[in-house]
Amino acid sequence: MNKSKLAIGLLVVGTLTVVFGTVIVFVGPIIIDNQIVKNLVIDPKNEMSYTMWKDVPVPFFMNVYFFNVLNPTEVLAGEKPMVEQRGPYVYRKRIQKQNITFHPNHTVSYLEYRSYFFEPSMSVGNESDVVTIPNMLVLGAAVMMEDLPFAVRLMISTTFKTFKEGPFLTKSVGELMWGYDSKLVDFLNKWLPGMLPSTGKFGLFAEFNNSNTGLFTIHTGKDDIRLIHKVDSWNGLSKLTNWKTPQCNMINGTAGQMWPPFMTKESTLPFYSPDACRSLEMVYQREGIMEGIPLYRYVAPKTLFANGSDYAPNEGFCPCRQSGLLNVSSCRSNSPVFISHPHFYNADPVLLDYVQGLQPAEDEHGLFIDIHPETGVPLNVSIRLQLNLYMKKVSGITETGKISEVMMPMMWFEESGYIDGEILTTFHTNLVLLPKVMVYMQYCFIGLGLATILGVVLLYYRKKASVKDTVNSADALKQQPDKCIVNDTDKM
């Protein structure tokens, strides 16, 4: 009786274990997804994720490369420019959000400040290194003013000579990056305020250091996780005014640091970049693994900087030149400045014919973002862009000499960062190990339950077989005496 109760108990336990394991198979992923949603929402109560979003503890670096012009005199005579790449000059980038304000409509506003610190040990060279690049103040202004009356152009040329500004600059890396003293800049800021993007020293990155990227308002994801990190407005604008079509003026996607979770291979990575003055979008390329964590790699499509002739939706970013160039003059004081991939990677090959010394390669010059698809958190990022100046001869401005029309690369930079250390360990534990443990647990429960049921069944049949054998033996014994009596009778 006791054994029967035990068998029934084991059968019930085995059945419940199988049911529990089966339930985990279906409910487990839902539990994990709910935990992801709960922990990703931008909320001070989510201490770890909120701190990561607010202060961005991931180490970010900016590698800067200059194109040193080897033949400036020959360029003025109309010959093809020859350049050599110098660098990298590496800067550690610190990002911190301030003025954080939460709103009742489940959005949050903030100003993100960025600061750069030179890292000599990681650099090839020092900020005191001297390089020669085109003088944007002269050659840029010449193109901007080529349609003015000839007499005005002569006066502009005289102004350049008065302030001893030539067509090329030979200065230190530090001066070119963060600014140098220029009497011409002082003159323009005094008499033509607003003509230059900065009011102090003139440098390629002078306006970026110790500055913010504008007032972003993004969705917290509290009401709809699909909206998390998506930009609601920038500087109070829900759309831009720089470009010619409504589509090009749209502010799409996130602020470029995180994306909504549960991505698929069909998902794209749209984001708004104040530095590029437009929204950008990256597309899925392949799967990968980083320190055991699964990822999707996203890259820039070839259409990103294509001109309107090759890709009609980009017509609104024109006036365009060759494909592979983005005209940002409309948000850079009308200066003839263009953005491209480094070394004109993924651009019209004709651009390489105008300059000697460029060697585009995807591994070195393509940009990418490696992202964890379940959470939308970037694991490894490398954004690479090149700054170019459109140069040409302008009559009346003698500083332009006989310069041939050329898209001149000045410098390129790579902003990169990746998750490592304690953050990577925590990420791996919570999002890789724990889900695996849950998967193993569900199959262990199912396996243990089935084994218990199978054991009970086997015991049942063994007991049944044992009882049958016992009955057969008893019957045999009962028949044995009869046989003996028969034998004795026969003897008589």
Short mmCIF file of C-alpha atoms in Angstrom, two decimals:
data_model
loop_
_atom_site.label_atom_id
_atom_site.label_comp_id
_atom_site.label_asym_id
_atom_site.label_seq_id
_atom_site.Cartn_x
_atom_site.Cartn_y
_atom_site.Cartn_z
CA MET A 1 0.00 0.00 0.00
CA ASN A 2 2.79 2.39 0.94
CA LYS A 3 4.64 1.59 -2.26
CA SER A 4 1.51 2.27 -4.30
CA LYS A 5 1.09 5.67 -2.65
CA LEU A 6 4.75 6.43 -3.31
CA ALA A 7 4.40 5.50 -6.96
CA ILE A 8 1.31 7.68 -7.34
CA GLY A 9 3.12 10.56 -5.60
CA LEU A 10 6.14 10.24 -7.89
CA LEU A 11 3.84 10.12 -10.92
CA VAL A 12 2.13 13.35 -9.85
CA VAL A 13 5.47 15.05 -9.12
CA GLY A 14 6.89 13.97 -12.49
CA THR A 15 3.81 15.22 -14.34
CA LEU A 16 3.91 18.57 -12.54
CA THR A 17 7.64 18.92 -13.26
CA VAL A 18 7.05 18.33 -16.98
CA VAL A 19 4.18 20.84 -16.96
CA PHE A 20 6.32 23.39 -15.11
CA GLY A 21 9.22 22.97 -17.56
CA THR A 22 6.83 23.29 -20.52
CA VAL A 23 5.32 26.44 -19.05
CA ILE A 24 8.81 27.94 -18.66
CA VAL A 25 9.46 27.25 -22.38
CA PHE A 26 6.62 29.60 -23.29
CA VAL A 27 6.61 31.97 -20.32
CA GLY A 28 10.40 32.29 -19.85
CA PRO A 29 11.04 34.50 -22.91
CA ILE A 30 8.11 36.72 -21.89
CA ILE A 31 9.59 37.13 -18.40
CA ILE A 32 13.00 38.01 -19.87
CA ASP A 33 11.48 40.52 -22.30
CA ASN A 34 9.49 42.13 -19.50
CA GLN A 35 12.64 42.47 -17.42
CA ILE A 36 14.46 44.06 -20.37
CA VAL A 37 11.63 46.56 -20.85
CA LYS A 38 11.50 47.32 -17.13
CA ASN A 39 15.25 47.91 -16.88
CA LEU A 40 15.63 49.94 -20.09
CA VAL A 41 13.04 52.64 -19.40
CA ILE A 42 14.75 55.98 -18.76
CA ASP A 43 13.95 56.39 -15.09
CA PRO A 44 16.17 57.35 -12.13
CA LYS A 45 14.75 54.30 -10.33
CA ASN A 46 16.59 52.08 -12.85
CA GLU A 47 19.92 52.92 -11.25
CA MET A 48 22.33 51.08 -13.55
CA SER A 49 20.70 51.84 -16.92
CA TYR A 50 19.90 55.44 -15.93
CA THR A 51 23.50 56.06 -14.85
CA MET A 52 24.79 54.59 -18.12
CA TRP A 53 22.45 56.85 -20.08
CA LYS A 54 23.23 59.96 -18.04
CA ASP A 55 27.01 59.80 -17.77
CA VAL A 56 27.95 57.27 -20.52
CA PRO A 57 30.72 55.43 -18.60
CA VAL A 58 31.96 53.71 -21.77
CA PRO A 59 35.39 55.08 -22.82
CA PHE A 60 35.05 57.13 -26.00
CA PHE A 61 37.96 58.32 -28.12
CA MET A 62 38.34 60.57 -31.12
CA ASN A 63 41.18 59.75 -33.50
CA VAL A 64 42.07 62.69 -35.74
CA TYR A 65 44.02 62.45 -39.01
CA PHE A 66 45.19 65.47 -41.02
CA PHE A 67 45.97 65.52 -44.72
CA ASN A 68 49.27 67.37 -44.90
CA VAL A 69 49.60 69.13 -48.30
CA LEU A 70 53.03 68.33 -49.76
CA ASN A 71 52.93 70.68 -52.77
CA PRO A 72 51.01 73.88 -51.90
CA THR A 73 52.99 76.01 -54.40
CA GLU A 74 52.26 73.58 -57.24
CA VAL A 75 48.56 73.46 -56.26
CA LEU A 76 48.37 77.24 -56.68
CA ALA A 77 49.86 76.76 -60.14
CA GLY A 78 47.04 74.38 -61.09
CA GLU A 79 48.69 71.03 -60.39
CA LYS A 80 47.04 68.10 -58.62
CA PRO A 81 47.31 68.23 -54.80
CA MET A 82 49.53 65.64 -53.11
CA VAL A 83 48.70 64.77 -49.51
CA GLU A 84 50.06 62.52 -46.80
CA GLN A 85 48.00 61.34 -43.85
CA ARG A 86 49.31 62.41 -40.44
CA GLY A 87 48.11 60.93 -37.17
CA PRO A 88 46.25 59.62 -35.37
CA TYR A 89 46.07 62.35 -32.76
CA VAL A 90 43.93 60.74 -30.09
CA TYR A 91 41.55 62.54 -27.74
CA ARG A 92 39.58 61.02 -24.91
CA LYS A 93 35.98 62.20 -25.09
CA ARG A 94 33.88 62.79 -22.01
CA ILE A 95 30.10 62.92 -22.37
CA GLN A 96 27.74 64.07 -19.64
CA LYS A 97 24.07 65.02 -19.67
CA GLN A 98 22.93 68.06 -17.71
CA ASN A 99 19.73 70.04 -17.17
CA ILE A 100 17.76 66.77 -17.21
CA THR A 101 14.02 67.47 -17.03
CA PHE A 102 11.27 64.84 -17.13
CA HIS A 103 7.90 65.80 -18.67
CA PRO A 104 4.36 64.45 -18.06
CA ASN A 105 4.11 63.12 -21.64
CA HIS A 106 6.84 60.52 -20.93
CA THR A 107 9.65 62.51 -22.52
CA VAL A 108 12.85 63.90 -21.02
CA SER A 109 14.92 66.92 -22.07
CA TYR A 110 18.65 67.38 -21.56
CA LEU A 111 21.80 69.13 -22.73
CA GLU A 112 24.71 66.82 -23.50
CA TYR A 113 28.12 68.34 -22.92
CA ARG A 114 31.29 66.99 -24.49
CA SER A 115 34.92 67.61 -23.61
CA TYR A 116 38.12 66.39 -25.28
CA PHE A 117 41.45 65.56 -23.63
CA PHE A 118 44.60 64.80 -25.61
CA GLU A 119 46.13 61.34 -25.04
CA PRO A 120 49.85 61.49 -26.00
CA SER A 121 50.47 57.81 -25.22
CA MET A 122 47.83 56.70 -27.73
CA SER A 123 48.81 59.18 -30.44
CA VAL A 124 51.31 59.03 -33.28
CA GLY A 125 52.82 62.46 -32.77
CA ASN A 126 51.95 65.42 -30.60
CA GLU A 127 49.69 68.45 -30.76
CA SER A 128 52.80 70.51 -31.49
CA ASP A 129 53.27 68.70 -34.84
CA VAL A 130 53.04 71.13 -37.76
CA VAL A 131 50.91 70.38 -40.82
CA THR A 132 49.85 72.32 -43.92
CA ILE A 133 46.19 72.45 -44.95
CA PRO A 134 44.03 74.81 -47.06
CA ASN A 135 43.06 78.07 -45.35
CA MET A 136 39.28 77.89 -45.05
CA LEU A 137 39.07 81.60 -44.28
CA VAL A 138 40.59 82.44 -47.66
CA LEU A 139 39.73 79.65 -50.09
CA GLY A 140 36.30 79.05 -48.55
CA ALA A 141 35.44 82.74 -48.59
CA ALA A 142 36.63 83.01 -52.20
CA VAL A 143 34.08 80.42 -53.37
CA MET A 144 31.35 82.00 -51.23
CA MET A 145 31.93 85.40 -52.86
CA GLU A 146 32.63 84.43 -56.46
CA ASP A 147 29.31 85.90 -57.63
CA LEU A 148 29.92 89.30 -56.06
CA PRO A 149 31.01 92.23 -58.30
CA PHE A 150 34.62 92.11 -59.45
CA ALA A 151 35.48 95.29 -57.52
CA VAL A 152 34.21 93.71 -54.29
CA ARG A 153 36.31 90.63 -54.92
CA LEU A 154 39.39 92.79 -55.40
CA MET A 155 38.66 94.50 -52.10
CA ILE A 156 38.31 91.13 -50.38
CA SER A 157 41.66 90.07 -51.82
CA THR A 158 43.22 93.29 -50.51
CA THR A 159 41.75 92.53 -47.06
CA PHE A 160 43.40 89.09 -47.08
CA LYS A 161 46.74 90.68 -47.93
CA THR A 162 46.30 93.32 -45.24
CA PHE A 163 45.88 90.65 -42.57
CA LYS A 164 48.58 88.44 -44.16
CA GLU A 165 46.21 85.54 -44.81
CA GLY A 166 47.42 83.18 -47.53
CA PRO A 167 45.72 80.25 -49.31
CA PHE A 168 47.40 77.61 -47.10
CA LEU A 169 47.97 77.36 -43.36
CA THR A 170 51.03 75.82 -41.73
CA LYS A 171 50.22 75.48 -38.04
CA SER A 172 50.36 73.04 -35.18
CA VAL A 173 47.75 70.33 -34.75
CA GLY A 174 46.61 71.90 -31.50
CA GLU A 175 46.04 75.29 -33.17
CA LEU A 176 44.17 73.78 -36.10
CA MET A 177 41.97 71.76 -33.76
CA TRP A 178 41.12 74.22 -30.99
CA GLY A 179 41.84 77.60 -32.51
CA TYR A 180 44.58 80.12 -33.29
CA ASP A 181 44.81 83.89 -33.11
CA SER A 182 43.91 85.65 -36.35
CA LYS A 183 43.56 89.38 -36.89
CA LEU A 184 41.24 88.62 -39.80
CA VAL A 185 38.94 86.62 -37.51
CA ASP A 186 38.92 89.46 -35.00
CA PHE A 187 38.09 91.92 -37.79
CA LEU A 188 35.24 89.79 -39.17
CA ASN A 189 33.74 89.16 -35.73
CA LYS A 190 33.78 92.89 -35.03
CA TRP A 191 32.44 94.24 -38.33
CA LEU A 192 30.56 91.23 -39.73
CA PRO A 193 29.21 89.41 -36.64
CA GLY A 194 27.67 86.02 -37.36
CA MET A 195 29.72 85.39 -40.49
CA LEU A 196 31.93 82.87 -38.67
CA PRO A 197 30.57 79.94 -36.60
CA SER A 198 32.61 80.95 -33.55
CA THR A 199 33.41 84.30 -32.00
CA GLY A 200 36.78 83.45 -30.44
CA LYS A 201 39.78 81.74 -31.97
CA PHE A 202 39.26 80.01 -35.30
CA GLY A 203 39.76 76.22 -35.25
CA LEU A 204 38.18 73.21 -36.92
CA PHE A 205 36.86 71.85 -33.58
CA ALA A 206 36.82 75.08 -31.57
CA GLU A 207 33.02 75.09 -31.32
CA PHE A 208 32.85 71.42 -30.23
CA ASN A 209 35.04 71.35 -27.12
CA ASN A 210 33.32 72.10 -23.81
CA SER A 211 30.04 72.63 -25.63
CA ASN A 212 26.67 70.91 -25.91
CA THR A 213 24.91 69.38 -28.89
CA GLY A 214 21.67 71.31 -28.40
CA LEU A 215 18.55 70.68 -26.35
CA PHE A 216 17.30 67.16 -27.04
CA THR A 217 13.86 65.95 -25.95
CA ILE A 218 13.49 62.18 -26.27
CA HIS A 219 10.94 59.54 -25.27
CA THR A 220 11.58 57.64 -22.03
CA GLY A 221 9.77 54.49 -23.20
CA LYS A 222 7.58 54.42 -20.09
CA ASP A 223 4.34 54.47 -22.09
CA ASP A 224 5.65 52.63 -25.18
CA ILE A 225 9.01 50.85 -25.21
CA ARG A 226 9.04 51.09 -29.02
CA LEU A 227 9.55 54.85 -28.69
CA ILE A 228 12.39 54.78 -26.17
CA HIS A 229 15.30 57.12 -27.04
CA LYS A 230 13.48 58.44 -30.12
CA VAL A 231 13.82 62.20 -30.58
CA ASP A 232 10.67 64.19 -29.93
CA SER A 233 12.35 67.54 -30.64
CA TRP A 234 15.76 69.20 -30.94
CA ASN A 235 16.18 72.80 -29.79
CA GLY A 236 12.38 72.92 -29.72
CA LEU A 237 12.11 71.85 -33.37
CA SER A 238 10.26 68.76 -34.56
CA LYS A 239 11.70 69.27 -38.05
CA LEU A 240 14.60 71.16 -39.63
CA THR A 241 14.64 74.10 -42.03
CA ASN A 242 18.09 73.65 -43.64
CA TRP A 243 17.04 71.46 -46.53
CA LYS A 244 14.72 71.66 -49.52
CA THR A 245 12.22 68.84 -48.96
CA PRO A 246 10.06 67.80 -45.99
CA GLN A 247 11.63 64.33 -46.03
CA CYS A 248 15.17 65.70 -45.75
CA ASN A 249 14.10 68.08 -42.97
CA MET A 250 12.68 65.26 -40.81
CA ILE A 251 14.27 64.56 -37.43
CA ASN A 252 14.24 60.76 -37.39
CA GLY A 253 15.29 58.09 -34.94
CA THR A 254 17.21 58.49 -31.71
CA ALA A 255 19.98 60.81 -30.52
CA GLY A 256 22.51 58.22 -31.69
CA GLN A 257 23.49 56.54 -28.41
CA MET A 258 20.83 53.85 -27.89
CA TRP A 259 17.90 52.41 -29.82
CA PRO A 260 14.62 50.62 -28.97
CA PRO A 261 14.98 46.92 -28.00
CA PHE A 262 13.93 43.74 -29.82
CA MET A 263 15.57 44.56 -33.15
CA THR A 264 15.43 42.28 -36.18
CA LYS A 265 17.63 42.04 -39.25
CA GLU A 266 15.05 44.16 -41.06
CA SER A 267 15.41 46.95 -38.48
CA THR A 268 17.46 50.04 -39.33
CA LEU A 269 19.36 52.46 -37.08
CA PRO A 270 18.04 55.98 -37.71
CA PHE A 271 19.46 58.86 -35.66
CA TYR A 272 19.72 62.62 -35.75
CA SER A 273 23.21 64.16 -35.86
CA PRO A 274 23.48 67.89 -35.04
CA ASP A 275 27.04 67.88 -36.41
CA ALA A 276 25.87 66.60 -39.80
CA CYS A 277 22.78 68.84 -39.60
CA ARG A 278 20.52 65.96 -40.65
CA SER A 279 19.13 62.53 -39.82
CA LEU A 280 21.20 59.53 -40.82
CA GLU A 281 20.28 55.86 -41.14
CA MET A 282 22.36 52.71 -40.98
CA VAL A 283 21.40 49.25 -42.23
CA TYR A 284 22.00 45.66 -41.11
CA GLN A 285 25.11 43.95 -42.50
CA ARG A 286 25.77 40.76 -40.52
CA GLU A 287 25.62 38.91 -37.21
CA GLY A 288 28.56 38.71 -34.85
CA ILE A 289 29.68 37.95 -31.29
CA MET A 290 31.62 40.15 -28.86
CA GLU A 291 32.91 38.49 -25.69
CA GLY A 292 30.13 35.90 -25.92
CA ILE A 293 27.40 38.51 -26.49
CA PRO A 294 25.45 38.22 -29.78
CA LEU A 295 25.32 41.37 -31.90
CA TYR A 296 24.13 42.82 -35.19
CA ARG A 297 26.53 44.98 -37.19
CA TYR A 298 25.02 48.02 -38.90
CA VAL A 299 26.84 50.03 -41.56
CA ALA A 300 26.22 53.08 -43.70
CA PRO A 301 24.45 52.25 -46.98
CA LYS A 302 26.04 53.53 -50.16
CA THR A 303 23.03 55.81 -50.61
CA LEU A 304 23.79 57.71 -47.37
CA PHE A 305 25.78 60.45 -49.12
CA ALA A 306 24.64 59.73 -52.69
CA ASN A 307 23.64 62.76 -54.76
CA GLY A 308 20.11 63.42 -55.98
CA SER A 309 20.82 61.97 -59.43
CA ASP A 310 21.88 58.59 -58.06
CA TYR A 311 19.34 58.51 -55.22
CA ALA A 312 16.24 60.66 -55.65
CA PRO A 313 15.31 61.02 -51.92
CA ASN A 314 18.60 62.90 -51.41
CA GLU A 315 17.64 65.63 -53.88
CA GLY A 316 16.59 67.79 -50.95
CA PHE A 317 20.20 67.89 -49.69
CA CYS A 318 21.41 69.52 -52.90
CA PRO A 319 23.05 71.52 -54.47
CA CYS A 320 25.01 68.30 -54.85
CA ARG A 321 28.29 67.37 -56.38
CA GLN A 322 29.57 63.84 -56.88
CA SER A 323 27.98 60.97 -54.95
CA GLY A 324 29.66 60.34 -51.64
CA LEU A 325 29.58 64.01 -50.56
CA LEU A 326 27.15 65.77 -48.25
CA ASN A 327 26.90 69.53 -48.70
CA VAL A 328 26.66 71.02 -45.18
CA SER A 329 27.16 74.64 -46.25
CA SER A 330 23.56 75.47 -45.30
CA CYS A 331 24.38 74.91 -41.62
CA ARG A 332 28.03 75.99 -41.74
CA SER A 333 27.68 79.71 -42.51
CA ASN A 334 27.43 78.88 -46.26
CA SER A 335 31.08 77.83 -46.32
CA PRO A 336 31.72 75.30 -49.16
CA VAL A 337 32.28 72.44 -46.72
CA PHE A 338 31.37 68.84 -47.54
CA ILE A 339 31.28 65.69 -45.42
CA SER A 340 32.23 62.26 -46.77
CA HIS A 341 33.61 58.93 -45.64
CA PRO A 342 37.41 59.02 -45.10
CA HIS A 343 39.56 58.81 -48.23
CA PHE A 344 36.32 59.15 -50.26
CA TYR A 345 35.36 55.56 -49.41
CA ASN A 346 32.03 54.62 -51.06
CA ALA A 347 32.16 57.83 -53.13
CA ASP A 348 32.34 58.52 -56.85
CA PRO A 349 35.78 57.19 -57.97
CA VAL A 350 36.40 60.40 -59.92
CA LEU A 351 37.09 62.18 -56.61
CA LEU A 352 40.24 60.06 -56.19
CA ASP A 353 41.53 61.31 -59.54
CA TYR A 354 41.76 64.90 -58.29
CA VAL A 355 44.00 64.21 -55.26
CA GLN A 356 47.09 62.02 -54.85
CA GLY A 357 47.69 60.08 -51.66
CA LEU A 358 44.25 58.62 -50.87
CA GLN A 359 43.65 54.88 -50.41
CA PRO A 360 40.08 54.04 -49.34
CA ALA A 361 39.45 50.73 -47.55
CA GLU A 362 36.31 49.46 -45.81
CA ASP A 363 38.10 48.14 -42.71
CA GLU A 364 39.85 51.46 -42.10
CA HIS A 365 37.33 53.98 -43.42
CA GLY A 366 33.84 52.46 -43.23
CA LEU A 367 31.68 53.35 -40.24
CA PHE A 368 29.76 50.78 -38.20
CA ILE A 369 27.75 50.19 -35.03
CA ASP A 370 27.66 46.78 -33.31
CA ILE A 371 24.43 46.56 -31.34
CA HIS A 372 22.85 44.03 -29.00
CA PRO A 373 19.52 43.40 -30.76
CA GLU A 374 17.56 42.40 -27.65
CA THR A 375 18.27 45.67 -25.80
CA GLY A 376 19.24 48.18 -28.51
CA VAL A 377 22.46 48.94 -26.60
CA PRO A 378 25.60 49.54 -28.75
CA LEU A 379 28.53 47.31 -27.83
CA ASN A 380 31.14 48.70 -30.24
CA VAL A 381 30.93 51.91 -32.25
CA SER A 382 33.14 53.50 -34.89
CA ILE A 383 31.87 56.65 -36.65
CA ARG A 384 34.30 57.91 -39.30
CA LEU A 385 33.79 61.12 -41.26
CA GLN A 386 35.95 63.37 -43.40
CA LEU A 387 35.90 67.16 -43.75
CA ASN A 388 36.45 68.49 -47.29
CA LEU A 389 36.75 71.99 -48.75
CA TYR A 390 35.62 72.81 -52.27
CA MET A 391 38.36 74.92 -53.89
CA LYS A 392 38.64 76.69 -57.24
CA LYS A 393 40.16 79.72 -58.91
CA VAL A 394 38.09 82.88 -58.36
CA SER A 395 38.96 85.86 -60.52
CA GLY A 396 39.77 89.01 -58.59
CA ILE A 397 40.91 87.04 -55.54
CA THR A 398 44.55 86.50 -56.38
CA GLU A 399 45.11 84.21 -53.39
CA THR A 400 43.36 81.46 -55.35
CA GLY A 401 46.06 81.61 -58.06
CA LYS A 402 45.34 79.03 -60.76
CA ILE A 403 43.91 76.39 -58.44
CA SER A 404 42.07 73.69 -60.35
CA GLU A 405 38.53 72.90 -59.23
CA VAL A 406 38.95 70.22 -56.58
CA MET A 407 37.23 68.69 -53.57
CA MET A 408 40.11 68.93 -51.11
CA PRO A 409 40.25 66.57 -48.11
CA MET A 410 41.45 68.44 -45.02
CA MET A 411 41.13 65.93 -42.19
CA TRP A 412 39.10 62.99 -41.00
CA PHE A 413 38.18 61.70 -37.57
CA GLU A 414 36.95 58.52 -35.96
CA GLU A 415 34.79 58.58 -32.84
CA SER A 416 34.86 55.15 -31.25
CA GLY A 417 33.82 53.44 -28.04
CA TYR A 418 33.11 49.98 -26.75
CA ILE A 419 31.70 48.35 -23.63
CA ASP A 420 34.28 46.58 -21.47
CA GLY A 421 35.25 45.82 -17.88
CA GLU A 422 32.59 45.61 -15.18
CA ILE A 423 29.84 46.93 -17.46
CA LEU A 424 30.54 44.20 -20.02
CA THR A 425 30.57 41.54 -17.28
CA THR A 426 27.23 42.74 -15.89
CA PHE A 427 25.78 42.93 -19.38
CA HIS A 428 26.98 39.40 -20.18
CA THR A 429 25.64 37.99 -16.90
CA ASN A 430 22.18 39.56 -17.10
CA LEU A 431 21.55 39.22 -20.81
CA VAL A 432 23.45 36.10 -21.83
CA LEU A 433 24.13 33.81 -18.85
CA LEU A 434 20.80 34.18 -17.03
CA PRO A 435 18.68 33.52 -20.17
CA LYS A 436 20.86 30.47 -20.88
CA VAL A 437 20.36 29.23 -17.32
CA MET A 438 16.60 29.60 -17.77
CA VAL A 439 16.74 27.63 -21.03
CA TYR A 440 18.76 24.85 -19.37
CA MET A 441 16.39 24.86 -16.38
CA GLN A 442 13.29 24.40 -18.52
CA TYR A 443 14.77 21.38 -20.27
CA CYS A 444 16.11 19.99 -16.99
CA PHE A 445 12.62 20.18 -15.48
CA ILE A 446 11.10 18.51 -18.53
CA GLY A 447 13.83 15.83 -18.57
CA LEU A 448 13.59 15.20 -14.83
CA GLY A 449 9.80 14.98 -14.98
CA LEU A 450 9.85 12.55 -17.90
CA ALA A 451 12.50 10.45 -16.17
CA THR A 452 10.38 10.31 -12.99
CA ILE A 453 7.27 9.29 -14.95
CA LEU A 454 9.26 6.70 -16.88
CA GLY A 455 10.72 5.33 -13.64
CA VAL A 456 7.27 4.99 -12.09
CA VAL A 457 5.96 3.21 -15.19
CA LEU A 458 8.92 0.83 -15.23
CA LEU A 459 8.47 0.07 -11.54
CA TYR A 460 4.77 -0.54 -12.13
CA TYR A 461 5.41 -3.03 -14.90
CA ARG A 462 8.21 -4.71 -12.95
CA LYS A 463 5.90 -5.09 -9.95
CA LYS A 464 3.13 -6.41 -12.18
CA ALA A 465 5.50 -8.89 -13.73
CA SER A 466 6.73 -9.94 -10.27
CA VAL A 467 3.16 -10.54 -9.05
CA LYS A 468 2.43 -12.61 -12.13
CA ASP A 469 5.53 -14.73 -11.53
CA THR A 470 4.51 -15.26 -7.92
CA VAL A 471 1.01 -16.40 -8.93
CA ASN A 472 2.44 -18.78 -11.51
CA SER A 473 4.80 -20.25 -8.91
CA ALA A 474 1.95 -20.77 -6.46
CA ASP A 475 -0.14 -22.51 -9.08
CA ALA A 476 2.78 -24.79 -9.87
CA LEU A 477 3.17 -25.74 -6.25
CA LYS A 478 -0.53 -26.55 -5.94
CA GLN A 479 -0.32 -28.91 -8.86
CA GLN A 480 2.79 -30.72 -7.58
CA PRO A 481 1.10 -32.92 -4.76
CA ASP A 482 -1.61 -34.17 -7.11
CA LYS A 483 1.08 -35.52 -9.37
CA CYS A 484 2.62 -37.39 -6.45
CA ILE A 485 -0.72 -39.06 -5.51
CA VAL A 486 -1.26 -40.17 -9.05
CA ASN A 487 2.18 -41.75 -9.12
CA ASP A 488 1.57 -43.66 -5.87
CA THR A 489 -1.75 -45.02 -7.13
CA ASP A 490 -0.07 -46.25 -10.26
CA LYS A 491 2.41 -48.17 -8.18
CA MET A 492 -0.34 -49.99 -6.34
#
